[in-house]
Each structure stands twice: as structure tokens, then as C-alpha cells.
Short mmCIF file of C-alpha atoms in Angstrom, two decimals:
data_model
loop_
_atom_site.label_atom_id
_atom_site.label_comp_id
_atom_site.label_asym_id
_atom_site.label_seq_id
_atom_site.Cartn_x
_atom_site.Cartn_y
_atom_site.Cartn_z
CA UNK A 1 24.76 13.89 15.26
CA UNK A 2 21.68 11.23 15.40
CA UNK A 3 17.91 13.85 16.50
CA UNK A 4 16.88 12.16 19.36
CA UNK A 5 15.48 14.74 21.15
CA UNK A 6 11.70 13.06 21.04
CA UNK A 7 13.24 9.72 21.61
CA UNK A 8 12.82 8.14 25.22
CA UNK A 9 16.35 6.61 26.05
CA UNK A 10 18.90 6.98 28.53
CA UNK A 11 21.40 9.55 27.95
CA UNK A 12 24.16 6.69 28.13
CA UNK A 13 22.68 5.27 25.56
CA UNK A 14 21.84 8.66 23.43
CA UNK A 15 25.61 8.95 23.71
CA UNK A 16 26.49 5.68 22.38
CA UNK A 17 24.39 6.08 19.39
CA UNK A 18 25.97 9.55 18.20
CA UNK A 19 29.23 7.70 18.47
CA UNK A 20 28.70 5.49 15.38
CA UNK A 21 30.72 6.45 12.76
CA UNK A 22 28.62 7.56 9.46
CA UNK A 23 30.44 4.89 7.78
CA UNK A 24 29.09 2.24 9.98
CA UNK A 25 25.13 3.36 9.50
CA UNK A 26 26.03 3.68 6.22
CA UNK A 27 27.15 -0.04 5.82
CA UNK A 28 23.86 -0.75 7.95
CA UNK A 29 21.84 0.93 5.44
CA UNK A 30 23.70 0.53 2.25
CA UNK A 31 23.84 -3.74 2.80
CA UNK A 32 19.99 -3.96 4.38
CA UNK A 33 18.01 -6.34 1.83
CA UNK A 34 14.93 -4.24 3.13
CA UNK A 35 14.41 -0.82 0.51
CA UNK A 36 15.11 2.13 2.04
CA UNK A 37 13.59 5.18 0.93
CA UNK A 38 13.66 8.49 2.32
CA UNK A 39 12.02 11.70 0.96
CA UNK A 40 11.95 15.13 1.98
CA UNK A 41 9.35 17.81 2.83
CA UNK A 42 8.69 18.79 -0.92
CA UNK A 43 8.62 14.88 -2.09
CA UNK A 44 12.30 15.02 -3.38
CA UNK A 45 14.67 11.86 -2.98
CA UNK A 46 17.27 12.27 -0.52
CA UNK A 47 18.52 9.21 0.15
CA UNK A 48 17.74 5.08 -1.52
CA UNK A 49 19.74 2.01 -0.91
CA UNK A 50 20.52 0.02 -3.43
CA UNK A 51 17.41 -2.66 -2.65
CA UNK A 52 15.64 -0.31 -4.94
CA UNK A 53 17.35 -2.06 -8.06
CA UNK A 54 15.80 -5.24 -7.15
CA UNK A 55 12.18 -3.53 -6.64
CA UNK A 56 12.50 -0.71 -9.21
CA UNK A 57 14.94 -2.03 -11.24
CA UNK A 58 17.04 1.64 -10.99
CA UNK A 59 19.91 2.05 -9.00
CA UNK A 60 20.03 4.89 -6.14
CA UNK A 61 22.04 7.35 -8.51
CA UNK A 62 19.00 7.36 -10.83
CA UNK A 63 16.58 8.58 -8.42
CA UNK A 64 18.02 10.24 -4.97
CA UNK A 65 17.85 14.43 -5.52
CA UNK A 66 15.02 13.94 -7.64
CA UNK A 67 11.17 14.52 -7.44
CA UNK A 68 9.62 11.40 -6.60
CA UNK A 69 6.57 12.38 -8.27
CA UNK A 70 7.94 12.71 -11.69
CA UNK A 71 10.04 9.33 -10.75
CA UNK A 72 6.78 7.05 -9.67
CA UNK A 73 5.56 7.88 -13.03
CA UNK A 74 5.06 4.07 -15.04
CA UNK A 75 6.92 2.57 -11.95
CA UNK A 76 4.74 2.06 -9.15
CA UNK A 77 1.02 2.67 -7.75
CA UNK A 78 -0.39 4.19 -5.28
CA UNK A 79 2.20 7.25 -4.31
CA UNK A 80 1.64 7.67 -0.54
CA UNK A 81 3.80 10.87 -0.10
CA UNK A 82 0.84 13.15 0.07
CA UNK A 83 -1.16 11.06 2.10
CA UNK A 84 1.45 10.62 4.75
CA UNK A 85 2.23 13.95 4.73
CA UNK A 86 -0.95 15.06 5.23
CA UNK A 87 -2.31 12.01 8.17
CA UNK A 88 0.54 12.34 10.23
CA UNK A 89 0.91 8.77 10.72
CA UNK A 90 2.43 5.66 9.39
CA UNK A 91 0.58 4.79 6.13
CA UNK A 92 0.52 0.38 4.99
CA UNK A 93 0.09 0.59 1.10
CA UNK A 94 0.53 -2.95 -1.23
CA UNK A 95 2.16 -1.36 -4.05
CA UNK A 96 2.69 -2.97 -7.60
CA UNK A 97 5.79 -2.03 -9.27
CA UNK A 98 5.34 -2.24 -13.04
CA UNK A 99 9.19 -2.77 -14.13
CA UNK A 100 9.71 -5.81 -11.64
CA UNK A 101 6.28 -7.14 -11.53
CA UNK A 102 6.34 -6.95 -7.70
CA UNK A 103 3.72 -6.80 -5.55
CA UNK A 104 5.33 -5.53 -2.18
CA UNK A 105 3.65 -4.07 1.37
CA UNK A 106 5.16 -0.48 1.76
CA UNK A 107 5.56 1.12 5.64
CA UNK A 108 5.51 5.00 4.96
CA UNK A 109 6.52 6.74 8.04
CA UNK A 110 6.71 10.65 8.84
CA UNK A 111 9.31 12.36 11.03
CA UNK A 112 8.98 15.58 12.32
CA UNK A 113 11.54 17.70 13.51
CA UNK A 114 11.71 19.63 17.07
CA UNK A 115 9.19 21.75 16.00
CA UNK A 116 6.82 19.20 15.18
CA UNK A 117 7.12 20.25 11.34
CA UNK A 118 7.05 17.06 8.76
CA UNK A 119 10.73 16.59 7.56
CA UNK A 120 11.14 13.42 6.22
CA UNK A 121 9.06 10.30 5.16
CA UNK A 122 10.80 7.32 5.47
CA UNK A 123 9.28 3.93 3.51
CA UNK A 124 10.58 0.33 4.19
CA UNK A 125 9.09 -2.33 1.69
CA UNK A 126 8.87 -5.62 2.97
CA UNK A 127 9.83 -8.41 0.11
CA UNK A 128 8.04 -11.23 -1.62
CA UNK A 129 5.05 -11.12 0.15
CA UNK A 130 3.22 -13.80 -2.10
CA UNK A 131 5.55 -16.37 -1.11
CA UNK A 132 3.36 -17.41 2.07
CA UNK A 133 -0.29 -17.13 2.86
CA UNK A 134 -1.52 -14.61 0.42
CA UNK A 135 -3.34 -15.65 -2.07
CA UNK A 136 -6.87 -14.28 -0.98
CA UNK A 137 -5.15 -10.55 -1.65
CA UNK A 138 -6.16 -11.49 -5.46
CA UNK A 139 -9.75 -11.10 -4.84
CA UNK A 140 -9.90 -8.96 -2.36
CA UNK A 141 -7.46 -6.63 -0.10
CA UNK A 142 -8.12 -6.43 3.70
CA UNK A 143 -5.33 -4.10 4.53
CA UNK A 144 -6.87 -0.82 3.49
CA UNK A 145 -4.71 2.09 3.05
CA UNK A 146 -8.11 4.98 3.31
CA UNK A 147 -7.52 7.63 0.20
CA UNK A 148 -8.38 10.13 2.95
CA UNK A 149 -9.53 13.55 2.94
CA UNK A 150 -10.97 13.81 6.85
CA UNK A 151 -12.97 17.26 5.96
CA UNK A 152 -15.38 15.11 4.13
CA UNK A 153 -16.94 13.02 6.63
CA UNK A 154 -16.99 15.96 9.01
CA UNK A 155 -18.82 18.74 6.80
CA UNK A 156 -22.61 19.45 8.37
CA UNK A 157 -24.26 21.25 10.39
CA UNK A 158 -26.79 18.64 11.33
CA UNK A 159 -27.74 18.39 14.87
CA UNK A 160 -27.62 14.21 14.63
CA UNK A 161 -23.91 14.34 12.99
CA UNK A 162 -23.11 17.37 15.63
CA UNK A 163 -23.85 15.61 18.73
CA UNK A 164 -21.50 11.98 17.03
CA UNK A 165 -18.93 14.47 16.67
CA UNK A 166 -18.78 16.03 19.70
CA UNK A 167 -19.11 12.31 21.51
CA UNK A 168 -15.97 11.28 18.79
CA UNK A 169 -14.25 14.74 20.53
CA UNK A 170 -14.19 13.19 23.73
CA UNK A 171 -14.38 9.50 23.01
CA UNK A 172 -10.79 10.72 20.92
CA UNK A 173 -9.05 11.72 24.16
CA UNK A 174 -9.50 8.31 26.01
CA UNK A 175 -7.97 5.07 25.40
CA UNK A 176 -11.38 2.74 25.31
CA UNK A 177 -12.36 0.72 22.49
CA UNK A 178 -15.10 2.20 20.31
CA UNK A 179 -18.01 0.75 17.99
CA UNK A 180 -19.43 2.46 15.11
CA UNK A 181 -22.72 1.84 13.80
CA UNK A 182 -24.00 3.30 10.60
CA UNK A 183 -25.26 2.30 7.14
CA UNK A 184 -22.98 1.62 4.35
CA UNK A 185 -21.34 5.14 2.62
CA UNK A 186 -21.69 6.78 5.98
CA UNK A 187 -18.18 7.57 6.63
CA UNK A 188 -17.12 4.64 9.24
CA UNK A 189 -14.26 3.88 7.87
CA UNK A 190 -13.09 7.58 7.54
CA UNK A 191 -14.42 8.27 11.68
CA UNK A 192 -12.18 5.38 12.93
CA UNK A 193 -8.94 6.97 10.99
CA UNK A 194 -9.97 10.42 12.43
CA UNK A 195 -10.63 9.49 16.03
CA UNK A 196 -6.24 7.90 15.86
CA UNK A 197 -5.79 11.05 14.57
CA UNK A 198 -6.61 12.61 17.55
CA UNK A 199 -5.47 10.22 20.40
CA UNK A 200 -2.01 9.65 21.90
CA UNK A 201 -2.02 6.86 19.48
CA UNK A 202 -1.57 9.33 16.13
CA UNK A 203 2.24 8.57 16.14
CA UNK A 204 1.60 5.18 16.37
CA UNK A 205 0.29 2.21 13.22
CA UNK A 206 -3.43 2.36 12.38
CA UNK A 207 -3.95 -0.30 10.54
CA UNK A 208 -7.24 -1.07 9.41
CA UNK A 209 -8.44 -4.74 8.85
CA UNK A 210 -11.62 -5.93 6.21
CA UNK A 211 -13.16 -8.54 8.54
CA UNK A 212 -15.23 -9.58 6.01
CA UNK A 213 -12.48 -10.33 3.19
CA UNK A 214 -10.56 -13.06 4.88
CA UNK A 215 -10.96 -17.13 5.90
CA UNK A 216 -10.90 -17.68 9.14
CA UNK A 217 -7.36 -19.70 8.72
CA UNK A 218 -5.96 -16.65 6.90
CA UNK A 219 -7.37 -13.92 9.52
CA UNK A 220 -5.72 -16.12 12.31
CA UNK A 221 -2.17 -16.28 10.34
CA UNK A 222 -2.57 -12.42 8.97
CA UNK A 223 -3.61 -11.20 12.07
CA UNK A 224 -1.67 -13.09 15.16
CA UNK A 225 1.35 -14.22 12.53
CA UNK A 226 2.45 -17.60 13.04
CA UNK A 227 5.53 -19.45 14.58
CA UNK A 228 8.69 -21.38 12.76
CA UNK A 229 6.99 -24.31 10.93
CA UNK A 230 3.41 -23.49 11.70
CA UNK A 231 1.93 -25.07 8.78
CA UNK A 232 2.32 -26.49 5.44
CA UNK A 233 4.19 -23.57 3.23
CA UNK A 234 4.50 -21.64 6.40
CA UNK A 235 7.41 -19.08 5.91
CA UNK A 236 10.45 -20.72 7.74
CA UNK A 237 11.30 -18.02 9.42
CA UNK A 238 7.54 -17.47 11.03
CA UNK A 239 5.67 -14.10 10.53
CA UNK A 240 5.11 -11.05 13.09
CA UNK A 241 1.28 -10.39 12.80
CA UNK A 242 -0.99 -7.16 12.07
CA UNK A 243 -1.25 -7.07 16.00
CA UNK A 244 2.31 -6.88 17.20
CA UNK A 245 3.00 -4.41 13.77
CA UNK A 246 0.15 -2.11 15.39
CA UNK A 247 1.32 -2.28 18.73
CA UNK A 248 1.22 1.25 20.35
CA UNK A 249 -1.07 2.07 17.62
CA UNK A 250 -4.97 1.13 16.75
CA UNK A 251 -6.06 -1.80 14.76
CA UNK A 252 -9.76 -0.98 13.32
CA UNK A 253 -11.73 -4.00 12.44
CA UNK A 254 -14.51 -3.01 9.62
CA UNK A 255 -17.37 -5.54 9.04
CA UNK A 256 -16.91 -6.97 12.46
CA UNK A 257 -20.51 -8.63 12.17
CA UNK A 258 -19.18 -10.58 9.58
CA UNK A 259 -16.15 -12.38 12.15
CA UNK A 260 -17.11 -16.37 12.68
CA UNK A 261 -17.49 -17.42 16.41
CA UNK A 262 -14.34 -19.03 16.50
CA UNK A 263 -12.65 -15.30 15.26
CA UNK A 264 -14.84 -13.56 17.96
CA UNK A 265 -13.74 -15.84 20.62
CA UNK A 266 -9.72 -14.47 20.03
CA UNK A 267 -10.63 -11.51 19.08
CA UNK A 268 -12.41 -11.39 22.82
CA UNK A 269 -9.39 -12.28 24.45
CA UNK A 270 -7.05 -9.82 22.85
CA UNK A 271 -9.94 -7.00 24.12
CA UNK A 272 -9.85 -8.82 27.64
CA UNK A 273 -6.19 -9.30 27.85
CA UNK A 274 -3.97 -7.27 25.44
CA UNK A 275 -2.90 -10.74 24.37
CA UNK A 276 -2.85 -13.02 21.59
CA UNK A 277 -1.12 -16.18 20.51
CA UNK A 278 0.82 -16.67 17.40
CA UNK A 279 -0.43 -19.74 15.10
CA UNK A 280 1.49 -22.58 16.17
CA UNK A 281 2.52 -21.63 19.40
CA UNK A 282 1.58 -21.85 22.83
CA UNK A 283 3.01 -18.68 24.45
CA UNK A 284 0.89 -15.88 24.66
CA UNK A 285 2.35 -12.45 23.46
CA UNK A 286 1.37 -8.73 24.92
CA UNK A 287 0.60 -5.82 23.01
CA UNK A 288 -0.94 -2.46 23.58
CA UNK A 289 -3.03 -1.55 21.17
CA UNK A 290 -6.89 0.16 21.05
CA UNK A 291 -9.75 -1.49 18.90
CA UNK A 292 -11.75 0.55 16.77
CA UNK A 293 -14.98 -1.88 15.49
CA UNK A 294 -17.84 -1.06 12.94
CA UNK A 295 -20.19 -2.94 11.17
CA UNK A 296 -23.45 -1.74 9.21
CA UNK A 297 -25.47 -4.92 10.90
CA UNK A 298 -27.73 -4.90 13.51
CA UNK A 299 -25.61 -6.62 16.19
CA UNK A 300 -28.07 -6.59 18.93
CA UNK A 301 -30.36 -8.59 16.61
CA UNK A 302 -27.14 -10.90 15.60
CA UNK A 303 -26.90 -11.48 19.40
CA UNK A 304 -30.65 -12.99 19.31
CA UNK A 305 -30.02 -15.17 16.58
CA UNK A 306 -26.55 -16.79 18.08
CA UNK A 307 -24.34 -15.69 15.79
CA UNK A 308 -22.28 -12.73 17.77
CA UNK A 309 -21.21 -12.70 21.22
CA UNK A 310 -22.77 -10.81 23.76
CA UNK A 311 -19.92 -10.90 25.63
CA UNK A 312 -17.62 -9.54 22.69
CA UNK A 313 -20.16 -6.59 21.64
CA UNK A 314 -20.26 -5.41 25.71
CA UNK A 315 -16.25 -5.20 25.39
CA UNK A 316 -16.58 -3.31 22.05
CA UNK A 317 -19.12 -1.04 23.07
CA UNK A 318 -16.90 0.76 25.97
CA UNK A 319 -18.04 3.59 23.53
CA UNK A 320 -20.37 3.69 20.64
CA UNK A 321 -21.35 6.11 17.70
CA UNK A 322 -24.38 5.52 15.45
CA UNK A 323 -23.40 7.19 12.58
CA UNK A 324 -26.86 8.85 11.02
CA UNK A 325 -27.58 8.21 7.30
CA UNK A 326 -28.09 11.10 4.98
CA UNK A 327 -31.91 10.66 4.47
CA UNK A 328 -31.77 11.86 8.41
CA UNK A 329 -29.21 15.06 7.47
CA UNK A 330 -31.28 17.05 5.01
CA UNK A 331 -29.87 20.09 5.88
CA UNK A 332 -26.09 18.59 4.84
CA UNK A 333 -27.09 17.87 1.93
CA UNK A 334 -25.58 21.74 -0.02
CA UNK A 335 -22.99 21.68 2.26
CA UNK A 336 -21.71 18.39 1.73
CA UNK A 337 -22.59 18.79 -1.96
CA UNK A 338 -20.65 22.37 -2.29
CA UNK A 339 -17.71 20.75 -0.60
CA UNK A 340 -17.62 18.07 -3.02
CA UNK A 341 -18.08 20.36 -5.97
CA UNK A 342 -15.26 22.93 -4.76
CA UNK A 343 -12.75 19.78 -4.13
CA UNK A 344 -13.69 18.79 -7.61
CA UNK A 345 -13.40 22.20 -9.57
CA UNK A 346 -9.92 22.83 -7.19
CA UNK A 347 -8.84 19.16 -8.42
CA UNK A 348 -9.52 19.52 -11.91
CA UNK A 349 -8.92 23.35 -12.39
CA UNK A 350 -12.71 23.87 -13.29
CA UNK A 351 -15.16 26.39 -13.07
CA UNK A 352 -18.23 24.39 -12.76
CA UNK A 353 -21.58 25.36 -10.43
CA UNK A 354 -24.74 23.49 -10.05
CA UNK A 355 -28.37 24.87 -11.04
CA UNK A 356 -31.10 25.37 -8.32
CA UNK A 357 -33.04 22.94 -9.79
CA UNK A 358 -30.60 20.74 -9.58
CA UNK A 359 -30.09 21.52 -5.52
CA UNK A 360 -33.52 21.14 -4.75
CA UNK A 361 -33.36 17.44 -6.28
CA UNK A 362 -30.51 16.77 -4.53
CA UNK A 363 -32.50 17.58 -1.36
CA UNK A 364 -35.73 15.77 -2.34
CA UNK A 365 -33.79 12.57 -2.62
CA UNK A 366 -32.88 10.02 0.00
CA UNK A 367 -29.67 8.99 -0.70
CA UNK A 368 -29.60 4.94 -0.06
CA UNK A 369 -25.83 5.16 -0.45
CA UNK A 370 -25.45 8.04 1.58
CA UNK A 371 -22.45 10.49 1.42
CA UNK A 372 -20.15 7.86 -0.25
CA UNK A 373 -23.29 7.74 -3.41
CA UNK A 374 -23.59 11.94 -3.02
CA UNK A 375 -19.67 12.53 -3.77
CA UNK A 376 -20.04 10.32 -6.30
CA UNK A 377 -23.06 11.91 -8.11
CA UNK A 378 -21.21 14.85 -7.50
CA UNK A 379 -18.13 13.85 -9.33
CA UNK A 380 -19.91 11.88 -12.47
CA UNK A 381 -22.02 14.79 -12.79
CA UNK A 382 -19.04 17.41 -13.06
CA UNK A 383 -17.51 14.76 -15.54
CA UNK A 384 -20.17 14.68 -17.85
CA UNK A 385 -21.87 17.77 -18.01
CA UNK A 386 -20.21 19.83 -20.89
CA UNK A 387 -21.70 23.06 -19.21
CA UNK A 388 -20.29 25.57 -16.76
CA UNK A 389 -24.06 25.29 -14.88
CA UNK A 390 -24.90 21.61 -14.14
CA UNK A 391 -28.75 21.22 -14.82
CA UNK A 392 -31.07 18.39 -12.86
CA UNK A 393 -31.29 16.71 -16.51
CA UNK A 394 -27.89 14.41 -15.28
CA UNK A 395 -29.25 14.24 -12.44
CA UNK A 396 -32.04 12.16 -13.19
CA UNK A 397 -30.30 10.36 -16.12
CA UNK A 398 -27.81 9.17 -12.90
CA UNK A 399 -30.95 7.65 -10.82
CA UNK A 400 -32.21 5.83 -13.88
CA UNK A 401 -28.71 4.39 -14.24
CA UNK A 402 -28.06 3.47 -10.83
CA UNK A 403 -31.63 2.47 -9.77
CA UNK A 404 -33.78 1.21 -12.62
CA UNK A 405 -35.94 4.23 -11.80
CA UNK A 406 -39.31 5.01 -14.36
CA UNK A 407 -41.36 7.61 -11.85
CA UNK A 408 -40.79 11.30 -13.34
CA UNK A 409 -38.87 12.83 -10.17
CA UNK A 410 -40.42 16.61 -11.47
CA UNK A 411 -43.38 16.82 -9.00
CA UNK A 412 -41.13 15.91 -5.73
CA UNK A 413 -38.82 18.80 -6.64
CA UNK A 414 -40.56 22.03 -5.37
CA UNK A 415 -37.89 24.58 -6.57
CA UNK A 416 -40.10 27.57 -4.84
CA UNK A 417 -39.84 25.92 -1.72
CA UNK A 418 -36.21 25.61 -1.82
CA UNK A 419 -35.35 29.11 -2.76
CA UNK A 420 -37.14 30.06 0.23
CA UNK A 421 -35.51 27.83 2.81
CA UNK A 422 -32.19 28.77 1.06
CA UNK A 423 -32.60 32.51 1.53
CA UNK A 424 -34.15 32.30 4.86
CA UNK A 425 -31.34 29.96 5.83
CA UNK A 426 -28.07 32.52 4.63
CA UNK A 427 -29.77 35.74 5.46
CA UNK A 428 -30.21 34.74 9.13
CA UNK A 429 -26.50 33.82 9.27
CA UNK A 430 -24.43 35.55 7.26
CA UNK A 431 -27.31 39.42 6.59
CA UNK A 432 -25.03 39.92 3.18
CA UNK A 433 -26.55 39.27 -0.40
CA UNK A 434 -23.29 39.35 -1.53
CA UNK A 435 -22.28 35.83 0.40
CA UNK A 436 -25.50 34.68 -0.19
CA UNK A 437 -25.51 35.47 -3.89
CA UNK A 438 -21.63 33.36 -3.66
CA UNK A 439 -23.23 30.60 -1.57
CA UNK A 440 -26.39 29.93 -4.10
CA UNK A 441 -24.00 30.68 -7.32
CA UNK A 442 -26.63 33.41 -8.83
CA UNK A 443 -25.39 37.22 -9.33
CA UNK A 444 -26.08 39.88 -6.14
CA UNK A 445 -29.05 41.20 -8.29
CA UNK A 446 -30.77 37.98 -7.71
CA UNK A 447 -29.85 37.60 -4.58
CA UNK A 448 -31.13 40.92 -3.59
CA UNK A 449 -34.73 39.96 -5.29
CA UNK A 450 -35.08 36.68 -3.55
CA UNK A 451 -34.11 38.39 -0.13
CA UNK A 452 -36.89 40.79 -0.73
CA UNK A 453 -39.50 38.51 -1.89
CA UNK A 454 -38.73 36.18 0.65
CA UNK A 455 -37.84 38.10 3.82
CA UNK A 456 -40.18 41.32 4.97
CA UNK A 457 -38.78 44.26 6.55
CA UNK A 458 -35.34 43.49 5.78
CA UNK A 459 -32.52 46.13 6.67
CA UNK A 460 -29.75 44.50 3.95
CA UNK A 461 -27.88 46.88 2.29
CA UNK A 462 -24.99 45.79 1.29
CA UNK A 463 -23.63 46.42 -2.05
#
């Protein structure tokens, strides 16, 4: 019997569909020049059709009861398993597959069962996608597939990043369309994933869209698709577009400041009219879909100098976030920075804790590439260092890589000062010098002397 307990037909028909002989979907499946690929809850093969030998170049028997971890291995990159597992949501991934020198889109999509547990993900690959229209993909790709971990962009305690995140709670329940504003590296990308995550839309495409990466004639095609015959090496069968793929779903449009006039213009009436118009045509098509928008330009100014509508940047902003930069979250800074460093040591089964010193620079600096530049300094530094205790030495060697920086940093980092703050900071929330001893990475001994240098009158006792 066919599970279609979550889907919304009529019983009549519910009825028809269990009555199709297995042999018959298995024809259906077994002749479909689309790959099928289904895996289960623990990543293991449990069913492939034979389109696999065309895009693998293995037949079904090699692969299905098998660990498609172990399998991907020299075959194909990325492996989306984990990441659709994990999103709840379809996943678009371009895929290379070494054996067959295919590039191919992949559609990863989870099912769950009637108790809403993940039981299957099921991935269609769509074939010879460089054949039409896709040549800019070899400089640049505008369908982005995020390498997400959500917890990231959500760590801080920051009054600022708070108050976005409580607006993103609500903003998350409604249907509008939604700008974000924020400086490169300060999690835009990762916000507009995380607010589908938690609308009526999750079950639906997201399917985010690099405004910035495409020619106008391209975005038109890519995004609307195009009819029979459209243009010159048009695909002769014509091409269903990002829009009507997302419908249901979101479509997020990153670098939106970057769209030409002409772009804006459609891009308006979509917004206006849950409508678009395939290249070459002259019907309009519907589609349901919410717009997520961000751009690290200052619109408002773009407006002024005639080259972004006013009209389009009202629609957008039904609801608006200004994402703050890390220079303005100071007090993120160790958390954000002992997140990183746990997700590293977890990762790469290390034991590896950063120096005070090291902390207090971390705090003293800016951070023009905000926490996009911090997990990475966090990351090279754990690389490099061939100590358990990472000292502010790397630290500094890092900034004169990355900025061409000659000033001696020493003098901004008051070490003292820090300690205090610290201490101050964990005794008032957690009274223990044993969690504050785990939180600064320094025995209980020390954490018991800093406490009583640093806070009078204390009652701790708490070995």
C-alpha cells in the first residue's frame, strides 16, 4: 500500500493509486530516463534505477543495500544526505560525477513518515544540463546549495542580534516578503534559509538565487524558463524556470542591489502579482511563492542615485532585518568563538583550547569580515597551531596575512581587563568556579583565585 496519509487527495483517488500493481510502478520507475535514488534513514541504498549507469557508470546491483557514503567515495561531490537530513527540506546541489564527467543538478528530497520522523531521501538528477543556457555556471554558480549549520548564525547573547531574532521569530510565522540588510560575513544568507525553516513553506523548495552572478538574458531564461523555440540553442522542448520549481516554496534573491532596472521591473511584477512570463511567450503563469531579498548596499542611497526602484524596495521591505556587524556584538565574540572551536575539535576529534591572551585579542579586534572572517580565524588557527593551547602569536601572524598589518597589536590587548569582565560576566550567571573554570579553559584553582581577586564578598563554594 502507497503512505498517503499527509497527502491532500480525494479518497477516490487514494484508492485508485493503491490499486497499481507493484509491477506497473516498477516499470514507471525502472524505464524513467530521470535517476532515481532513494536512501534510507542511516544513508544506506534502498532502491536505484538503472539511469544511474549512465550518470555513475554502475548498475543498481552495485550500489542499492549499501552505504552511500562509502559508495560516493571518487564518484561524485558534494554528498547532500546529511544536509537534507538535517534542513528538512528539499536541497538543489550541481554535482560532478568523476567516472562520467557529468555535471548534473540533483533534487534531494526528505520524507517523513506519520510521525514526522525522516525516512527516506529521495534524489532525482536532471540530465545534460550544459546543453542549453549554461555556460556562465563555469565562472560562477548562482544556485547555492548553503553548507548549513543554522546554530552558527544564531549563537549571542547580544541585545542588537536578540531583538533581529526575535523580529525573524515572528516575521517566520507570516507569509510577507522580507529584506535583509547587513554587511558582508554577517550571516544573510544563513537567516533567509532559517526563517523557510520555520514557515509553512519548510516542506516546500528554497531555492536561493546569486543576483549578482548572472546576465540579465541568462537571469530572465534561468529564472522565468523559456517557451518551445525561444531563442537561438533554446532547448526544444522549452525549460520550467527557478520560479515555477519553487512554487509553494521561497525563492531568496542575494545581492539584490546588484539586479539591472530591466530585472527589477519583473522581478516587481512577480512581488505585485504572483506572476511571471516565460521567455518567449506571452501568457502569464501563477505561482505562489514568498521572496526573501538581501543585499549588503545601501539601497535607500541606490534609490537617490536612480539605480533601484523605489517602488520595488517598498514591496520588499513588507519586513526588514538589519543584520548588526560584529564590531557592534562585542560580547559574541567568546561565544561565537567557543562555538566555532567546539564544532572544530568535535569535527576533527581534537582537544584544542585557546589562551586568554589570545581571547582578549579576539575581543580588541573589529572584525571587517565579521562572523564569516571569525570562523575562519578560528579554523586556520586550530589547523596550524601544533599546540593543545592556541597562543595570540597566530593570531597576529593571521592579521598580517590577511591585512598587510605593521602596528604591534600588544598595547590594544589589555589581558587584566579581560579577566575581569570574564569573571564578573560567569560568576553572575552561572555562581560555580567549576563552570567558570570549563568556560575560560583554566583549572578550578584558577578559577577560584580570579573569583576572589575580582569579586568581594563572594559566597562561592563549590568544590
Amino acid at each position: 500500500m502507497i503512505d498517503l496519509n499527509k497527502v491532500e487527495n480525494s479518497k477516490d483517488y487514494n484508492d485508485y493509486l493503491n490499486s497499481i500493481p507493484r509491477e506497473t510502478l516498477l516499470k514507471i520507475l525502472e524505464n524513467s530516463f530521470t535517476e532515481i535514488y532513494v536512501l534510507d534513514k542511516d544513508g544506506k541504498v534502498v532502491y536505484a534505477n538503472p539511469a544511474i549507469t549512465r550518470l555513475y557508470g554502475l548498475r543498481p546491483e552495485d550500489v542499492v543495500q549499501k552505504d552511500s557514503r562509502k559508495i560516493k567515495e571518487g564518484l561524485w561531490d558534494p554528498y547532500s544526505f546529511d544536509l537534507t537530513k538535517v534542513s528538512r527540506q528539499a536541497i538543489v546541489t550541481e554535482n560532478i560525477y568523476y567516472k562520467t564527467n557529468r555535471t548534473i543538478i540533483c533534487i534531494n528530497v526528505p520524507v517523513y513518515n506519520e510521525n514526522d520522523e525522516f525516512e527516506y531521501m529521495i534524489s532525482t538528477s536532471l540530465d545534460n544540463i550544459r546543453s542549453v543556457d549554461l555556460s556562465y555556471r563555469d565562472v560562477r554558480n548562482p544556485i547555492e546549495s548553503i553548507d548549513l549549520d543554522f546554530s552558527d548564525m544564531v549563537v549571542g547573547k547580544n541585545e542588537l542580534f536578540k531583538q533581529c531574532l526575535s523580529d525573524l521569530e515572528k516575521i517566520s510565522k507570516s507569509d510577507c516578503n522580507l529584506l535583509i540588510l547587513g554587511e558582508s560575513g554577517t550571516g544573510k544568507s544563513y537567516i533567509a534559509q532559517t526563517v523557510h525553516n520555520e514557515s509553512r513553506r519548510r516542506h516546500k523548495p528554497f531555492l536561493a538565487i546569486n543576483c549578482a552572478a548572472i546576465p540579465d538574458g541568462l537571469f530572465e531564461s534561468e529564472l522565468f524558463g523559456y517557451v518551445p523555440g525561444a531563442f537561438t540553442g533554446a532547448n526544444a522542448k522549452g525549460k520550467v524556470g527557478l520560479l515555477k520549481n519553487a512554487d509553494g516554496g521561497t525563492i531568496f534573491l542575494d545581492e539584490i542591489g546588484d539586479l539591472s532596472l530591466k530585472m527589477q521591473a519583473k522581478i516587481l511584477d512577480v512581488l505585485e502579482n504572483q506572476r511571471f512570463i516565460p521567455v518567449g511567450s506571452d501568457k502569464p503563469e501563477h505561482v505562489n511563492i514568498r521572496i526573501i531579498a538581501a543585499t549588503n548596499q545601501n539601497l535607500v542611497q541606490a534609490i537617490k542615485d536612480k539605480t533601484f526602484r523605489s517602488d520595488l524596495y517598498w514591496r520588499l521591505n513588507t519586513a526588514k532585518v538589519v543584520l548588526p556587524p560584529l564590531r557592534h556584538r562585542q560580547d559574541d565574540v567568546i561565544l561565537l568563538t567557543t562555538h566555532f572551536l567546539n564544532s572544530f575539535n568535535k569535527r576533527q576529534n581534537t582537544k584544542k583550547f585557546f589562551s586568554e591572551s589570545l581571547l582578549a585579542a579576539f575581543i580588541s579586534y573589529d572584525w571587517p569580515g565579521n562572523v564569516r572572517q571569525l570562523k575562519n580565524a578560528v579554523e586556520r588557527m586550530c589547523i596550524l597551531s601544533d599546540k593543545t593551547i592556541v597562543d595570540k602569536k597566530l593570531f597576529l601572524q593571521y592579521l598580517d596575512q590577511e591585512e598587510d598589518i605593521h602596528e604591534v597589536y600588544e598595547d590594544c590587548f589589555n589581558l587584566e581587563e579581560f579577566k575581569k569582565r570574564t569573571v564578573i560576566k560567569l560568576y553572575s550567571k552561572y555562581k560555580s568556579s567549576r563552570i567558570i573554570a570549563k568556560k575560560m579553559g583554566v583549572s578550578q584553582s584558577t578559577a577560584n583565585s580570579l573569583i576572589n581577586k575580582y569579586i568581594k564578598n563572594t559566597d562561592e563554594d563549590d568544590e
